[in-house]
CSV table of C-alpha atoms in Angstrom, one decimal:
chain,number,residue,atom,x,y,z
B,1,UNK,CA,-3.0,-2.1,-9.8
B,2,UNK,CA,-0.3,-1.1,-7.9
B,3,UNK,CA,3.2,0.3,-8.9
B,4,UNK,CA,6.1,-0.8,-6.2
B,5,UNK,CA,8.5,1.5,-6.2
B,6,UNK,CA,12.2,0.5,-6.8
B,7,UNK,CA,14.2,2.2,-4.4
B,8,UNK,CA,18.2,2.2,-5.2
B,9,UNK,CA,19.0,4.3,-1.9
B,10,UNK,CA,20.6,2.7,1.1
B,11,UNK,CA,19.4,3.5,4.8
B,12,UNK,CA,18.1,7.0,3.5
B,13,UNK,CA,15.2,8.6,5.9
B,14,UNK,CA,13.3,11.7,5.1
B,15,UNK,CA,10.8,13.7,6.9
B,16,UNK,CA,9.6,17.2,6.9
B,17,UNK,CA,6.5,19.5,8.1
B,18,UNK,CA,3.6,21.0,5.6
B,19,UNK,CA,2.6,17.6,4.0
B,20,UNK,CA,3.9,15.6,7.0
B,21,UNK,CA,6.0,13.4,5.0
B,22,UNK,CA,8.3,10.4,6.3
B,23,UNK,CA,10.3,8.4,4.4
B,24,UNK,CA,12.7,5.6,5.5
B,25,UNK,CA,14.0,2.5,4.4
B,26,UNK,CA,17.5,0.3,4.5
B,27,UNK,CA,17.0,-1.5,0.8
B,28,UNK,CA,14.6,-4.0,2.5
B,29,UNK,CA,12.0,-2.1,4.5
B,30,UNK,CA,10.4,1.1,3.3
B,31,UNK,CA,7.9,2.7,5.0
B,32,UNK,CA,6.1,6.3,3.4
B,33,UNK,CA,3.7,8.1,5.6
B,34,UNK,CA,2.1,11.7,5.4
B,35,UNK,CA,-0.7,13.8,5.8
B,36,UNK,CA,-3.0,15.0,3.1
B,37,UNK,CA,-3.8,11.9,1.4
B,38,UNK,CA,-2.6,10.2,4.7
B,39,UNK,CA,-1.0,7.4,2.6
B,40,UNK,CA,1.1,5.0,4.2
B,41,UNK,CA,3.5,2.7,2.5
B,42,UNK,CA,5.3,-0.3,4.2
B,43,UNK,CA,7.6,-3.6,3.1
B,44,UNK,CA,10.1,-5.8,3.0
B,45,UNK,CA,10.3,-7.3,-0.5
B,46,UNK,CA,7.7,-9.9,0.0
B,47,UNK,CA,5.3,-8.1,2.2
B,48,UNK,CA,3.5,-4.8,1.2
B,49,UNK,CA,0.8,-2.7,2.7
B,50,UNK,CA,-0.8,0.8,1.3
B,51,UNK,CA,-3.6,2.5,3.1
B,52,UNK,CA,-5.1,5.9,2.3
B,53,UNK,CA,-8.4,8.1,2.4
B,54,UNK,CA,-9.6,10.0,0.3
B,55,UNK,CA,-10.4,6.8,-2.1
B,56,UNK,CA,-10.4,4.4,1.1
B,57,UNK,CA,-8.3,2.0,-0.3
B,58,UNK,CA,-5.8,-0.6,1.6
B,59,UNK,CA,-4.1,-3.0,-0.4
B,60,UNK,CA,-1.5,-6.2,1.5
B,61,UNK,CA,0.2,-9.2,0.4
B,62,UNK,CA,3.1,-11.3,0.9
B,63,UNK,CA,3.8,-13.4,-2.0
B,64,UNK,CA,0.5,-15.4,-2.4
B,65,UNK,CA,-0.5,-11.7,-4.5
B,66,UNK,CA,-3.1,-10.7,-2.6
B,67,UNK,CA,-5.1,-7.4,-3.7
B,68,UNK,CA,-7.8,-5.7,-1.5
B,69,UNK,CA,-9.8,-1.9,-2.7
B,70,UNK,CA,-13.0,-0.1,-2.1
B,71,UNK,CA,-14.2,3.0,-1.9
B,72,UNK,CA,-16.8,2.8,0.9
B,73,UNK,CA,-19.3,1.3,-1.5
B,74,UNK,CA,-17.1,-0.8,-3.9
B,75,UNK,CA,-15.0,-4.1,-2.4
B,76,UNK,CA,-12.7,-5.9,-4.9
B,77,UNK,CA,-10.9,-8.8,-3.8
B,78,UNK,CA,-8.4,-10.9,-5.8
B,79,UNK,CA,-6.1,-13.4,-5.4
B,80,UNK,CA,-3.5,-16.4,-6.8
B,81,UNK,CA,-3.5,-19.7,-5.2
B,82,UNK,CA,-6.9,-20.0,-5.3
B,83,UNK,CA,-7.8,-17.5,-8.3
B,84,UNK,CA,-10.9,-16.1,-6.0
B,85,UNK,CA,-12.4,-12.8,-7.2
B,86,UNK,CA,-15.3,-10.6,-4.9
B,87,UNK,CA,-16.8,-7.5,-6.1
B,88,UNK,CA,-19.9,-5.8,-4.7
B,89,UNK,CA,-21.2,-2.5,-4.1
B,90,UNK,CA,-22.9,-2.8,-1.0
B,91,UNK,CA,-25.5,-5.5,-1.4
């Protein structure tokens, strides 16, 4: 599962060298990008997106609570609306 982050701040941006970090939002769009883990972390209250290596996972949805992850050899999809779960592991 994933953990949204509640933000408080109010057009706050942050970047720096070393891990490559950038953070910015305005209380309705966030967006978190770096190297490293080369995560990257983007919405707008009803639309979310995280993608990273390491693990290979991407996760995205917009209300209908969508949730996507693998690792190269393990896809899990699930899903409300239509309550439709797909897990495999390469075959």
């Amino acid at each position: 599962k994933c953990h949204v982050l509640v933000l408080v701040a109010v057009d706050q941006k942050i970047a720096w060298d070393g891990v490559n970090q950038e953070i910015a939002w305005d209380g309705v769009n966030e967006e978190i990008a770096w190297d490293g883990v080369n995560q990257e972390i983007a919405w707008d209250g009803v639309n979310q997106e995280i993608a990273w290596d390491g693990v290979n996972q991407e996760i995205a949805w917009d209300g209908v609570n969508q949730e996507i992850a693998w690792d190269g050899v393990n896809q899990e999809i699930a899903w409300d609306g239509v309550n439709q779960e797909i897990a495999w592991d390469g075959l």
